[in-house]
Short mmCIF file of C-alpha atoms in Angstrom, two decimals:
data_model
loop_
_atom_site.label_atom_id
_atom_site.label_comp_id
_atom_site.label_asym_id
_atom_site.label_seq_id
_atom_site.Cartn_x
_atom_site.Cartn_y
_atom_site.Cartn_z
CA UNK A 30 -0.12 0.12 -0.02
CA UNK A 31 1.52 3.21 -1.01
CA UNK A 32 1.21 6.66 0.68
CA UNK A 33 -1.25 7.70 -1.89
CA UNK A 34 -3.59 4.79 -1.34
CA UNK A 35 -3.33 5.02 2.32
CA UNK A 36 -4.33 9.00 2.20
CA UNK A 37 -7.20 8.14 -0.07
CA UNK A 38 -8.49 5.38 2.30
CA UNK A 39 -8.25 7.69 5.36
CA UNK A 40 -9.94 10.65 3.57
CA UNK A 41 -12.76 8.32 2.06
CA UNK A 42 -13.97 7.14 5.35
CA UNK A 43 -17.10 8.83 6.93
CA UNK A 44 -15.94 10.76 10.21
CA UNK A 45 -17.33 9.22 13.35
CA UNK A 46 -18.58 12.19 15.68
CA UNK A 47 -16.57 12.16 19.17
CA UNK A 48 -19.72 12.99 21.18
CA UNK A 49 -23.13 12.13 19.81
CA UNK A 50 -24.75 15.15 21.46
CA UNK A 51 -27.72 16.42 19.29
CA UNK A 52 -27.15 20.21 20.29
CA UNK A 53 -27.43 19.87 23.92
CA UNK A 54 -30.77 17.74 23.78
CA UNK A 55 -29.21 14.69 25.64
CA UNK A 56 -31.11 11.82 27.27
CA UNK A 57 -32.15 13.98 30.24
CA UNK A 58 -33.35 16.93 28.08
CA UNK A 59 -36.76 18.20 29.17
CA UNK A 60 -36.81 16.24 32.43
CA UNK A 61 -37.07 17.50 35.83
CA UNK A 62 -36.11 16.25 39.14
CA UNK A 63 -38.19 16.14 42.28
CA UNK A 64 -36.17 18.88 43.82
CA UNK A 65 -37.56 21.25 41.15
CA UNK A 66 -40.97 20.44 41.89
CA UNK A 67 -40.46 21.10 45.48
CA UNK A 68 -38.72 24.33 44.97
CA UNK A 69 -41.51 25.35 42.63
CA UNK A 70 -44.20 24.46 45.21
CA UNK A 71 -42.26 26.53 47.92
CA UNK A 72 -41.98 29.60 45.58
CA UNK A 73 -45.85 29.18 44.94
CA UNK A 74 -46.56 29.20 48.85
CA UNK A 75 -44.39 32.11 49.47
CA UNK A 76 -46.27 34.25 46.74
CA UNK A 77 -49.54 33.40 48.10
CA UNK A 78 -48.51 34.63 51.68
CA UNK A 79 -46.57 37.76 50.18
CA UNK A 80 -50.11 38.51 48.34
CA UNK A 81 -52.13 38.05 51.53
CA UNK A 82 -49.68 40.29 53.49
CA UNK A 83 -49.74 43.03 50.68
CA UNK A 84 -53.60 42.84 50.71
CA UNK A 85 -53.70 43.44 54.54
CA UNK A 86 -51.20 46.36 54.29
CA UNK A 87 -53.14 48.13 51.36
CA UNK A 88 -56.64 47.73 53.26
CA UNK A 89 -54.99 50.03 55.83
CA UNK A 90 -53.90 52.57 53.51
CA UNK A 91 -56.62 55.51 53.14
CA UNK A 92 -58.14 56.19 49.64
CA UNK A 93 -57.60 60.04 50.11
CA UNK A 94 -54.64 61.32 52.12
CA UNK A 95 -55.79 64.20 54.51
CA UNK A 96 -53.37 65.83 56.59
CA UNK A 97 -55.95 66.89 59.31
CA UNK A 98 -57.25 63.53 59.63
CA UNK A 99 -53.73 62.00 59.80
CA UNK A 100 -52.95 64.68 62.51
CA UNK A 101 -55.89 63.70 64.55
CA UNK A 102 -55.20 59.94 64.18
CA UNK A 103 -51.71 60.45 65.20
CA UNK A 104 -50.79 58.87 68.88
CA UNK A 105 -50.83 61.29 71.65
CA UNK A 106 -46.94 61.00 72.45
CA UNK A 107 -46.14 61.99 68.86
CA UNK A 108 -48.32 65.16 69.28
CA UNK A 109 -46.66 65.97 72.50
CA UNK A 110 -43.04 65.40 71.03
CA UNK A 111 -44.06 67.72 68.16
CA UNK A 112 -45.39 70.32 70.50
CA UNK A 113 -42.50 70.48 73.03
CA UNK A 114 -39.32 72.07 71.70
CA UNK A 115 -36.09 70.15 72.40
CA UNK A 116 -34.93 70.82 75.92
CA UNK A 117 -31.52 72.41 76.14
CA UNK A 118 -29.46 71.66 79.24
CA UNK A 119 -29.07 74.60 81.72
CA UNK A 120 -25.62 76.34 82.47
CA UNK A 121 -24.93 74.12 85.55
CA UNK A 122 -26.09 70.79 83.99
CA UNK A 123 -24.05 68.85 81.44
CA UNK A 124 -21.83 70.13 78.88
CA UNK A 125 -23.04 73.15 76.72
CA UNK A 126 -22.23 73.42 73.04
CA UNK A 127 -20.30 76.43 71.99
CA UNK A 128 -22.23 78.86 70.04
CA UNK A 129 -21.03 81.13 67.29
CA UNK A 130 -17.92 83.11 68.06
CA UNK A 131 -16.94 80.88 71.44
CA UNK A 132 -14.02 78.83 71.21
CA UNK A 133 -14.25 75.12 71.81
#
């Protein structure tokens, strides 16, 4: 057998694919595991609880925002905190913050 005959014989053979993978669609293509089903059910349950929670919170929101009604509905301690100015320490108590022109 000459070199030319050997080359012709090698080139005339049909190539054998190294991996018979038809484009990523192997034996397990389209199948899912039980873990996927469990995960899907857990997500569905989480969405149901989130929707319930959001509905409860949205029912508390008024249709029209009225500042006077909001002020009337505010707790008493919030009203007191807004009415009282912040107390400053007297000269003998605590450390006084230096004002303008005073050195620190």
